[in-house]
Amino acid sequence: PLLLLLAVLLGGAGAQYSSDLCSWKGSGLTHEAHRKEVEQVYLRCAAGSVEWMYPTGALIVNLRPNTFSPSRGLTVCIKPFSGSSGANIYLERTGELRLLVQDGSSHAGQVQCFSLEQGGLFVEATPQQDISRRTTGFLYELTSGRRGLGHTLSAPCRPCSDTEVLLAVCTSDFVVRGSIQDVTHVPERQESVIHLRVSRLYRQKSRVFQPAPEGHGHWQGRILTLLECGVRPGLGDFLFTGHMHFGEAQLGCAPRFSDFRRTYRDAEERGLNPCEIGME
């Protein structure tokens, strides 16, 4: 991979531009058989996909938001397609590579996130006897801050501070009060599925939570978090917040409801609440 990067720096690389600026689809068959070319792909969008059929050589994928806002503070998350094969995906910065997704990895579909300031994506085809059935692809999202699995890049499982909780109530895609009914661990995706019983629905942008069969004003739904966070079923009510991420609900801040109520009322008395929700 470093030799290919050096070739780009010294001799340049071909460039491909997406017609819709959000997604790119290309083929390695456009390369001459004896050349290991590196192509530049430029995308300017908040979300989209990259699909590389018959991968040969390498791609440098340049991601930018679809606004003129600075790239500082932006998080990139990628989710490989099911069955993606034929290339390794790296995080690249100034010639240094960190492997994100290995060709043939058993963790297919696992979401990988990094700050846009940390670098860009370098996708390198792996040697194959037959590339005819190989396609490497992934979905990507650009968001402000860490929206998705956990709330910080450095410590995704740490509890949120009071300030983070209050902001999460205002900015999350879903905010509910409920309890954990069950947890299903999915080691191959490094995720845990949390099954919730919801007693109060403050906000949801997608139909994550549906009315429970028994009614009585209760809701039910499931959200995802990182396996490493070690979530387990337990007693008591929590405030669950989070965002939609590749079409799935991802846990953000989740304090005990009694702690949240105390924090909220204290901020309310001091006029420091960034927004209001209907507290019973």
PDB file of C-alpha atoms in Angstrom:
ATOM      1  CA  PRO A   1       0.000   0.000   0.000  1.00  0.00           C
ATOM      2  CA  LEU A   2       2.807   2.449   0.806  1.00  0.00           C
ATOM      3  CA  LEU A   3       4.354   1.909  -2.633  1.00  0.00           C
ATOM      4  CA  LEU A   4       1.048   2.771  -4.270  1.00  0.00           C
ATOM      5  CA  LEU A   5       0.735   5.900  -2.148  1.00  0.00           C
ATOM      6  CA  LEU A   6       4.257   6.916  -3.125  1.00  0.00           C
ATOM      7  CA  ALA A   7       3.316   6.508  -6.761  1.00  0.00           C
ATOM      8  CA  VAL A   8       0.431   8.906  -6.245  1.00  0.00           C
ATOM      9  CA  LEU A   9       2.616  11.505  -4.576  1.00  0.00           C
ATOM     10  CA  LEU A  10       5.315  11.317  -7.260  1.00  0.00           C
ATOM     11  CA  GLY A  11       3.325  10.724 -10.398  1.00  0.00           C
ATOM     12  CA  GLY A  12      -0.233  11.695  -9.686  1.00  0.00           C
ATOM     13  CA  ALA A  13      -3.325   9.585 -10.121  1.00  0.00           C
ATOM     14  CA  GLY A  14      -6.372   9.352 -12.277  1.00  0.00           C
ATOM     15  CA  ALA A  15      -9.494  11.105 -11.032  1.00  0.00           C
ATOM     16  CA  GLN A  16     -13.103  10.011 -11.220  1.00  0.00           C
ATOM     17  CA  TYR A  17     -16.002  12.263 -10.355  1.00  0.00           C
ATOM     18  CA  SER A  18     -19.429  11.041  -9.322  1.00  0.00           C
ATOM     19  CA  SER A  19     -22.321  12.437 -11.328  1.00  0.00           C
ATOM     20  CA  ASP A  20     -24.494  12.913  -8.219  1.00  0.00           C
ATOM     21  CA  LEU A  21     -21.606  13.802  -5.853  1.00  0.00           C
ATOM     22  CA  CYS A  22     -22.944  11.294  -3.309  1.00  0.00           C
ATOM     23  CA  SER A  23     -22.165   7.858  -4.715  1.00  0.00           C
ATOM     24  CA  TRP A  24     -19.558   6.344  -7.013  1.00  0.00           C
ATOM     25  CA  LYS A  25     -19.578   3.102  -8.966  1.00  0.00           C
ATOM     26  CA  GLY A  26     -16.585   2.032 -10.996  1.00  0.00           C
ATOM     27  CA  SER A  27     -14.693  -0.908 -12.395  1.00  0.00           C
ATOM     28  CA  GLY A  28     -11.089  -2.074 -12.215  1.00  0.00           C
ATOM     29  CA  LEU A  29     -11.407  -3.432 -15.739  1.00  0.00           C
ATOM     30  CA  THR A  30     -10.650   0.049 -17.062  1.00  0.00           C
ATOM     31  CA  HIS A  31      -7.032  -0.444 -15.922  1.00  0.00           C
ATOM     32  CA  GLU A  32      -4.427  -1.987 -18.142  1.00  0.00           C
ATOM     33  CA  ALA A  33      -3.542  -5.445 -16.870  1.00  0.00           C
ATOM     34  CA  HIS A  34       0.137  -4.639 -16.242  1.00  0.00           C
ATOM     35  CA  ARG A  35      -0.485  -1.366 -14.371  1.00  0.00           C
ATOM     36  CA  LYS A  36      -1.430  -0.894 -10.730  1.00  0.00           C
ATOM     37  CA  GLU A  37      -3.143   2.445 -10.979  1.00  0.00           C
ATOM     38  CA  VAL A  38      -4.368   4.602  -8.136  1.00  0.00           C
ATOM     39  CA  GLU A  39      -7.533   6.560  -8.865  1.00  0.00           C
ATOM     40  CA  GLN A  40      -8.930   9.560  -7.024  1.00  0.00           C
ATOM     41  CA  VAL A  41     -12.660   9.575  -6.263  1.00  0.00           C
ATOM     42  CA  TYR A  42     -14.255  12.845  -5.128  1.00  0.00           C
ATOM     43  CA  LEU A  43     -17.583  12.839  -3.291  1.00  0.00           C
ATOM     44  CA  ARG A  44     -19.282  15.847  -1.729  1.00  0.00           C
ATOM     45  CA  CYS A  45     -22.290  14.658   0.248  1.00  0.00           C
ATOM     46  CA  ALA A  46     -23.502  13.818   3.746  1.00  0.00           C
ATOM     47  CA  ALA A  47     -24.161  10.173   2.858  1.00  0.00           C
ATOM     48  CA  GLY A  48     -23.731   7.821  -0.050  1.00  0.00           C
ATOM     49  CA  SER A  49     -21.910   4.733  -1.236  1.00  0.00           C
ATOM     50  CA  VAL A  50     -18.818   3.494  -3.064  1.00  0.00           C
ATOM     51  CA  GLU A  51     -19.006   0.338  -5.201  1.00  0.00           C
ATOM     52  CA  TRP A  52     -15.869  -0.936  -6.927  1.00  0.00           C
ATOM     53  CA  MET A  53     -16.341  -3.916  -9.228  1.00  0.00           C
ATOM     54  CA  TYR A  54     -13.410  -6.118 -10.301  1.00  0.00           C
ATOM     55  CA  PRO A  55     -11.004  -4.177  -8.044  1.00  0.00           C
ATOM     56  CA  THR A  56      -7.418  -3.722  -9.252  1.00  0.00           C
ATOM     57  CA  GLY A  57      -4.885  -1.134  -8.129  1.00  0.00           C
ATOM     58  CA  ALA A  58      -6.259   1.273  -5.553  1.00  0.00           C
ATOM     59  CA  LEU A  59      -8.679   4.113  -4.862  1.00  0.00           C
ATOM     60  CA  ILE A  60      -8.265   7.250  -2.810  1.00  0.00           C
ATOM     61  CA  VAL A  61     -11.751   8.322  -1.720  1.00  0.00           C
ATOM     62  CA  ASN A  62     -12.033  12.030  -0.882  1.00  0.00           C
ATOM     63  CA  LEU A  63     -15.109  12.763   1.232  1.00  0.00           C
ATOM     64  CA  ARG A  64     -16.391  16.254   1.974  1.00  0.00           C
ATOM     65  CA  PRO A  65     -19.725  17.613   3.255  1.00  0.00           C
ATOM     66  CA  ASN A  66     -22.239  19.092   0.819  1.00  0.00           C
ATOM     67  CA  THR A  67     -21.945  22.518   2.430  1.00  0.00           C
ATOM     68  CA  PHE A  68     -19.197  25.102   2.670  1.00  0.00           C
ATOM     69  CA  SER A  69     -18.779  24.446   6.388  1.00  0.00           C
ATOM     70  CA  PRO A  70     -15.246  23.486   7.542  1.00  0.00           C
ATOM     71  CA  SER A  71     -14.343  19.804   7.825  1.00  0.00           C
ATOM     72  CA  ARG A  72     -13.222  20.210  11.422  1.00  0.00           C
ATOM     73  CA  GLY A  73     -15.391  18.267  13.853  1.00  0.00           C
ATOM     74  CA  LEU A  74     -16.838  15.954  11.206  1.00  0.00           C
ATOM     75  CA  THR A  75     -17.032  12.209  11.761  1.00  0.00           C
ATOM     76  CA  VAL A  76     -16.952   9.670   8.918  1.00  0.00           C
ATOM     77  CA  CYS A  77     -18.559   6.259   9.387  1.00  0.00           C
ATOM     78  CA  ILE A  78     -18.428   3.462   6.825  1.00  0.00           C
ATOM     79  CA  LYS A  79     -20.367   0.203   6.690  1.00  0.00           C
ATOM     80  CA  PRO A  80     -19.113  -2.455   4.236  1.00  0.00           C
ATOM     81  CA  PHE A  81     -21.655  -4.125   1.992  1.00  0.00           C
ATOM     82  CA  SER A  82     -22.611  -7.668   2.825  1.00  0.00           C
ATOM     83  CA  GLY A  83     -20.299  -9.897   0.780  1.00  0.00           C
ATOM     84  CA  SER A  84     -17.850  -7.091   0.024  1.00  0.00           C
ATOM     85  CA  SER A  85     -14.541  -8.604  -1.098  1.00  0.00           C
ATOM     86  CA  GLY A  86     -11.448  -8.013  -3.173  1.00  0.00           C
ATOM     87  CA  ALA A  87      -9.826  -5.088  -1.320  1.00  0.00           C
ATOM     88  CA  ASN A  88      -8.603  -3.784   2.019  1.00  0.00           C
ATOM     89  CA  ILE A  89      -9.865  -0.429   3.292  1.00  0.00           C
ATOM     90  CA  TYR A  90      -7.417   1.811   5.146  1.00  0.00           C
ATOM     91  CA  LEU A  91      -7.461   5.137   6.947  1.00  0.00           C
ATOM     92  CA  GLU A  92      -4.638   7.131   5.358  1.00  0.00           C
ATOM     93  CA  ARG A  93      -2.926  10.278   6.565  1.00  0.00           C
ATOM     94  CA  THR A  94       0.322  11.657   5.165  1.00  0.00           C
ATOM     95  CA  GLY A  95       1.482   8.259   3.975  1.00  0.00           C
ATOM     96  CA  GLU A  96       0.604   6.325   7.145  1.00  0.00           C
ATOM     97  CA  LEU A  97      -2.014   3.573   6.878  1.00  0.00           C
ATOM     98  CA  ARG A  98      -4.320   2.060   9.492  1.00  0.00           C
ATOM     99  CA  LEU A  99      -6.374  -0.957   8.467  1.00  0.00           C
ATOM    100  CA  LEU A 100     -10.135  -0.437   8.896  1.00  0.00           C
ATOM    101  CA  VAL A 101     -11.627  -3.348   6.954  1.00  0.00           C
ATOM    102  CA  GLN A 102      -9.638  -6.409   5.915  1.00  0.00           C
ATOM    103  CA  ASP A 103     -10.586  -8.345   2.809  1.00  0.00           C
ATOM    104  CA  GLY A 104     -12.398 -11.512   3.851  1.00  0.00           C
ATOM    105  CA  SER A 105     -12.863 -10.342   7.455  1.00  0.00           C
ATOM    106  CA  SER A 106     -15.428 -12.197   9.539  1.00  0.00           C
ATOM    107  CA  HIS A 107     -16.693  -8.814  10.804  1.00  0.00           C
ATOM    108  CA  ALA A 108     -18.417  -7.954   7.524  1.00  0.00           C
ATOM    109  CA  GLY A 109     -20.943  -5.180   7.982  1.00  0.00           C
ATOM    110  CA  GLN A 110     -19.315  -3.777  11.119  1.00  0.00           C
ATOM    111  CA  VAL A 111     -19.388   0.019  11.224  1.00  0.00           C
ATOM    112  CA  GLN A 112     -16.044   1.838  11.418  1.00  0.00           C
ATOM    113  CA  CYS A 113     -15.849   5.522  12.360  1.00  0.00           C
ATOM    114  CA  PHE A 114     -13.100   8.129  12.436  1.00  0.00           C
ATOM    115  CA  SER A 115     -12.688  11.879  12.494  1.00  0.00           C
ATOM    116  CA  LEU A 116     -12.265  13.452   9.055  1.00  0.00           C
ATOM    117  CA  GLU A 117      -9.254  15.280  10.504  1.00  0.00           C
ATOM    118  CA  GLN A 118      -7.580  11.884  11.044  1.00  0.00           C
ATOM    119  CA  GLY A 119      -7.290  11.268   7.311  1.00  0.00           C
ATOM    120  CA  GLY A 120      -9.037   9.833   4.259  1.00  0.00           C
ATOM    121  CA  LEU A 121      -9.898   6.455   2.788  1.00  0.00           C
ATOM    122  CA  PHE A 122      -7.416   4.368   0.806  1.00  0.00           C
ATOM    123  CA  VAL A 123      -8.886   1.236  -0.784  1.00  0.00           C
ATOM    124  CA  GLU A 124      -6.337  -1.248  -2.149  1.00  0.00           C
ATOM    125  CA  ALA A 125      -7.212  -4.314  -4.201  1.00  0.00           C
ATOM    126  CA  THR A 126      -5.779  -7.573  -2.871  1.00  0.00           C
ATOM    127  CA  PRO A 127      -4.059 -10.070  -5.216  1.00  0.00           C
ATOM    128  CA  GLN A 128      -6.651 -12.430  -6.723  1.00  0.00           C
ATOM    129  CA  GLN A 129      -6.478 -15.327  -9.169  1.00  0.00           C
ATOM    130  CA  ASP A 130      -9.943 -14.419 -10.420  1.00  0.00           C
ATOM    131  CA  ILE A 131     -11.462 -10.938  -9.932  1.00  0.00           C
ATOM    132  CA  SER A 132     -14.602 -11.677 -11.951  1.00  0.00           C
ATOM    133  CA  ARG A 133     -16.765 -12.171  -8.874  1.00  0.00           C
ATOM    134  CA  ARG A 134     -15.196  -9.551  -6.625  1.00  0.00           C
ATOM    135  CA  THR A 135     -16.909  -6.319  -5.617  1.00  0.00           C
ATOM    136  CA  THR A 136     -15.798  -4.024  -2.822  1.00  0.00           C
ATOM    137  CA  GLY A 137     -18.343  -1.578  -1.526  1.00  0.00           C
ATOM    138  CA  PHE A 138     -19.464   0.392   1.484  1.00  0.00           C
ATOM    139  CA  LEU A 139     -21.968   2.968   2.671  1.00  0.00           C
ATOM    140  CA  TYR A 140     -20.675   6.150   4.281  1.00  0.00           C
ATOM    141  CA  GLU A 141     -22.048   8.956   6.443  1.00  0.00           C
ATOM    142  CA  LEU A 142     -20.583  12.318   7.432  1.00  0.00           C
ATOM    143  CA  THR A 143     -21.947  13.844  10.614  1.00  0.00           C
ATOM    144  CA  SER A 144     -21.082  16.594  13.048  1.00  0.00           C
ATOM    145  CA  GLY A 145     -19.437  15.132  16.125  1.00  0.00           C
ATOM    146  CA  ARG A 146     -19.855  11.496  17.070  1.00  0.00           C
ATOM    147  CA  ARG A 147     -23.354  10.449  16.035  1.00  0.00           C
ATOM    148  CA  GLY A 148     -23.660   6.727  16.134  1.00  0.00           C
ATOM    149  CA  LEU A 149     -22.102   3.943  18.134  1.00  0.00           C
ATOM    150  CA  GLY A 150     -21.256   5.713  21.358  1.00  0.00           C
ATOM    151  CA  HIS A 151     -20.853   9.430  21.849  1.00  0.00           C
ATOM    152  CA  THR A 152     -17.079   9.898  21.667  1.00  0.00           C
ATOM    153  CA  LEU A 153     -14.446   8.444  19.387  1.00  0.00           C
ATOM    154  CA  SER A 154     -11.878   7.993  22.140  1.00  0.00           C
ATOM    155  CA  ALA A 155     -14.142   6.459  24.828  1.00  0.00           C
ATOM    156  CA  PRO A 156     -17.439   5.325  23.283  1.00  0.00           C
ATOM    157  CA  CYS A 157     -18.652   3.494  26.408  1.00  0.00           C
ATOM    158  CA  ARG A 158     -18.074   6.150  29.068  1.00  0.00           C
ATOM    159  CA  PRO A 159     -21.140   7.720  30.730  1.00  0.00           C
ATOM    160  CA  CYS A 160     -22.247  11.081  29.367  1.00  0.00           C
ATOM    161  CA  SER A 161     -21.680  14.225  31.396  1.00  0.00           C
ATOM    162  CA  ASP A 162     -24.667  16.303  32.510  1.00  0.00           C
ATOM    163  CA  THR A 163     -24.001  18.786  29.693  1.00  0.00           C
ATOM    164  CA  GLU A 164     -23.825  15.996  27.108  1.00  0.00           C
ATOM    165  CA  VAL A 165     -27.122  14.541  28.353  1.00  0.00           C
ATOM    166  CA  LEU A 166     -28.919  17.887  28.117  1.00  0.00           C
ATOM    167  CA  LEU A 167     -27.594  18.459  24.593  1.00  0.00           C
ATOM    168  CA  ALA A 168     -28.508  14.898  23.575  1.00  0.00           C
ATOM    169  CA  VAL A 169     -32.120  15.539  24.584  1.00  0.00           C
ATOM    170  CA  CYS A 170     -32.204  18.464  22.143  1.00  0.00           C
ATOM    171  CA  THR A 171     -30.307  16.990  19.202  1.00  0.00           C
ATOM    172  CA  SER A 172     -31.008  13.235  19.178  1.00  0.00           C
ATOM    173  CA  ASP A 173     -33.183  11.472  16.616  1.00  0.00           C
ATOM    174  CA  PHE A 174     -34.971   9.643  19.410  1.00  0.00           C
ATOM    175  CA  VAL A 175     -35.515  10.395  23.117  1.00  0.00           C
ATOM    176  CA  VAL A 176     -37.500   7.926  25.234  1.00  0.00           C
ATOM    177  CA  ARG A 177     -37.996   6.813  28.820  1.00  0.00           C
ATOM    178  CA  GLY A 178     -37.982   3.071  29.306  1.00  0.00           C
ATOM    179  CA  SER A 179     -36.385  -0.063  30.642  1.00  0.00           C
ATOM    180  CA  ILE A 180     -34.187  -2.806  29.192  1.00  0.00           C
ATOM    181  CA  GLN A 181     -36.171  -5.989  28.596  1.00  0.00           C
ATOM    182  CA  ASP A 182     -33.434  -8.053  26.996  1.00  0.00           C
ATOM    183  CA  VAL A 183     -30.001  -7.772  25.342  1.00  0.00           C
ATOM    184  CA  THR A 184     -28.793  -9.882  22.413  1.00  0.00           C
ATOM    185  CA  HIS A 185     -25.065  -9.891  21.708  1.00  0.00           C
ATOM    186  CA  VAL A 186     -23.852 -10.219  18.106  1.00  0.00           C
ATOM    187  CA  PRO A 187     -20.082 -10.926  18.289  1.00  0.00           C
ATOM    188  CA  GLU A 188     -19.599 -11.141  14.511  1.00  0.00           C
ATOM    189  CA  ARG A 189     -20.721  -7.521  14.192  1.00  0.00           C
ATOM    190  CA  GLN A 190     -19.253  -6.391  17.531  1.00  0.00           C
ATOM    191  CA  GLU A 191     -22.707  -5.098  18.480  1.00  0.00           C
ATOM    192  CA  SER A 192     -25.329  -5.589  21.153  1.00  0.00           C
ATOM    193  CA  VAL A 193     -29.056  -5.312  20.414  1.00  0.00           C
ATOM    194  CA  ILE A 194     -30.990  -3.714  23.290  1.00  0.00           C
ATOM    195  CA  HIS A 195     -34.712  -4.521  23.434  1.00  0.00           C
ATOM    196  CA  LEU A 196     -36.637  -1.722  25.145  1.00  0.00           C
ATOM    197  CA  ARG A 197     -40.012  -1.317  26.758  1.00  0.00           C
ATOM    198  CA  VAL A 198     -40.868   2.389  26.523  1.00  0.00           C
ATOM    199  CA  SER A 199     -43.232   4.202  28.896  1.00  0.00           C
ATOM    200  CA  ARG A 200     -42.751   7.725  27.519  1.00  0.00           C
ATOM    201  CA  LEU A 201     -41.955   8.700  23.943  1.00  0.00           C
ATOM    202  CA  TYR A 202     -40.526  12.214  23.777  1.00  0.00           C
ATOM    203  CA  ARG A 203     -39.268  12.164  20.200  1.00  0.00           C
ATOM    204  CA  GLN A 204     -38.528   9.830  17.315  1.00  0.00           C
ATOM    205  CA  LYS A 205     -37.751  10.758  13.711  1.00  0.00           C
ATOM    206  CA  SER A 206     -38.196   7.220  12.401  1.00  0.00           C
ATOM    207  CA  ARG A 207     -40.599   4.531  13.508  1.00  0.00           C
ATOM    208  CA  VAL A 208     -38.087   2.836  15.774  1.00  0.00           C
ATOM    209  CA  PHE A 209     -40.626   2.331  18.552  1.00  0.00           C
ATOM    210  CA  GLN A 210     -44.022   0.803  17.882  1.00  0.00           C
ATOM    211  CA  PRO A 211     -47.039   0.467  20.199  1.00  0.00           C
ATOM    212  CA  ALA A 212     -46.713  -2.624  22.395  1.00  0.00           C
ATOM    213  CA  PRO A 213     -49.236  -5.418  21.736  1.00  0.00           C
ATOM    214  CA  GLU A 214     -50.735  -5.073  25.214  1.00  0.00           C
ATOM    215  CA  GLY A 215     -51.299  -1.341  24.702  1.00  0.00           C
ATOM    216  CA  HIS A 216     -51.677   0.751  27.870  1.00  0.00           C
ATOM    217  CA  GLY A 217     -49.619   3.545  26.325  1.00  0.00           C
ATOM    218  CA  HIS A 218     -46.442   1.508  26.147  1.00  0.00           C
ATOM    219  CA  TRP A 219     -44.074   1.171  23.191  1.00  0.00           C
ATOM    220  CA  GLN A 220     -41.386  -1.283  22.232  1.00  0.00           C
ATOM    221  CA  GLY A 221     -38.337  -1.231  19.992  1.00  0.00           C
ATOM    222  CA  ARG A 222     -34.670  -2.097  19.653  1.00  0.00           C
ATOM    223  CA  ILE A 223     -31.505  -0.046  19.534  1.00  0.00           C
ATOM    224  CA  LEU A 224     -27.843  -0.929  18.954  1.00  0.00           C
ATOM    225  CA  THR A 225     -24.648  -0.255  20.857  1.00  0.00           C
ATOM    226  CA  LEU A 226     -21.075  -1.543  20.887  1.00  0.00           C
ATOM    227  CA  LEU A 227     -20.492  -5.040  22.209  1.00  0.00           C
ATOM    228  CA  GLU A 228     -17.522  -3.771  24.220  1.00  0.00           C
ATOM    229  CA  CYS A 229     -19.849  -1.619  26.338  1.00  0.00           C
ATOM    230  CA  GLY A 230     -21.167  -4.770  28.025  1.00  0.00           C
ATOM    231  CA  VAL A 231     -24.830  -3.744  28.282  1.00  0.00           C
ATOM    232  CA  ARG A 232     -26.973  -6.147  30.340  1.00  0.00           C
ATOM    233  CA  PRO A 233     -30.674  -6.304  31.300  1.00  0.00           C
ATOM    234  CA  GLY A 234     -31.425  -4.641  34.605  1.00  0.00           C
ATOM    235  CA  LEU A 235     -34.046  -2.988  36.762  1.00  0.00           C
ATOM    236  CA  GLY A 236     -35.032   0.656  36.650  1.00  0.00           C
ATOM    237  CA  ASP A 237     -35.958   3.324  34.123  1.00  0.00           C
ATOM    238  CA  PHE A 238     -33.467   5.102  31.883  1.00  0.00           C
ATOM    239  CA  LEU A 239     -33.576   7.998  29.448  1.00  0.00           C
ATOM    240  CA  PHE A 240     -32.424   6.597  26.091  1.00  0.00           C
ATOM    241  CA  THR A 241     -31.173   8.960  23.397  1.00  0.00           C
ATOM    242  CA  GLY A 242     -29.456   8.333  20.084  1.00  0.00           C
ATOM    243  CA  HIS A 243     -29.356   8.734  16.328  1.00  0.00           C
ATOM    244  CA  MET A 244     -30.331   6.846  13.218  1.00  0.00           C
ATOM    245  CA  HIS A 245     -27.208   5.395  11.661  1.00  0.00           C
ATOM    246  CA  PHE A 246     -27.333   3.524   8.334  1.00  0.00           C
ATOM    247  CA  GLY A 247     -31.057   3.044   8.916  1.00  0.00           C
ATOM    248  CA  GLU A 248     -30.665   1.645  12.440  1.00  0.00           C
ATOM    249  CA  ALA A 249     -31.157   3.243  15.856  1.00  0.00           C
ATOM    250  CA  GLN A 250     -27.829   3.665  17.678  1.00  0.00           C
ATOM    251  CA  LEU A 251     -27.576   4.393  21.384  1.00  0.00           C
ATOM    252  CA  GLY A 252     -26.126   7.703  22.527  1.00  0.00           C
ATOM    253  CA  CYS A 253     -26.508   8.896  26.119  1.00  0.00           C
ATOM    254  CA  ALA A 254     -28.535   6.727  28.520  1.00  0.00           C
ATOM    255  CA  PRO A 255     -28.561   7.996  32.115  1.00  0.00           C
ATOM    256  CA  ARG A 256     -30.840   6.600  34.796  1.00  0.00           C
ATOM    257  CA  PHE A 257     -34.061   8.556  34.576  1.00  0.00           C
ATOM    258  CA  SER A 258     -33.870   9.699  38.208  1.00  0.00           C
ATOM    259  CA  ASP A 259     -30.415  11.185  37.513  1.00  0.00           C
ATOM    260  CA  PHE A 260     -31.644  12.871  34.331  1.00  0.00           C
ATOM    261  CA  ARG A 261     -34.682  14.365  36.091  1.00  0.00           C
ATOM    262  CA  ARG A 262     -32.443  15.867  38.781  1.00  0.00           C
ATOM    263  CA  THR A 263     -30.027  17.266  36.163  1.00  0.00           C
ATOM    264  CA  TYR A 264     -32.848  18.667  34.038  1.00  0.00           C
ATOM    265  CA  ARG A 265     -34.618  20.402  36.921  1.00  0.00           C
ATOM    266  CA  ASP A 266     -31.384  21.857  38.255  1.00  0.00           C
ATOM    267  CA  ALA A 267     -30.550  23.308  34.825  1.00  0.00           C
ATOM    268  CA  GLU A 268     -34.123  24.549  34.460  1.00  0.00           C
ATOM    269  CA  GLU A 269     -33.950  26.448  37.735  1.00  0.00           C
ATOM    270  CA  ARG A 270     -30.750  28.141  36.603  1.00  0.00           C
ATOM    271  CA  GLY A 271     -32.079  28.855  33.107  1.00  0.00           C
ATOM    272  CA  LEU A 272     -29.405  26.701  31.486  1.00  0.00           C
ATOM    273  CA  ASN A 273     -31.544  24.170  29.618  1.00  0.00           C
ATOM    274  CA  PRO A 274     -30.707  24.268  25.895  1.00  0.00           C
ATOM    275  CA  CYS A 275     -34.267  23.062  25.143  1.00  0.00           C
ATOM    276  CA  GLU A 276     -37.392  21.893  26.936  1.00  0.00           C
ATOM    277  CA  ILE A 277     -39.226  18.571  27.072  1.00  0.00           C
ATOM    278  CA  GLY A 278     -42.474  17.751  28.860  1.00  0.00           C
ATOM    279  CA  MET A 279     -41.473  16.372  32.256  1.00  0.00           C
ATOM    280  CA  GLU A 280     -44.259  14.694  34.189  1.00  0.00           C
TER     281      GLU A 280
END
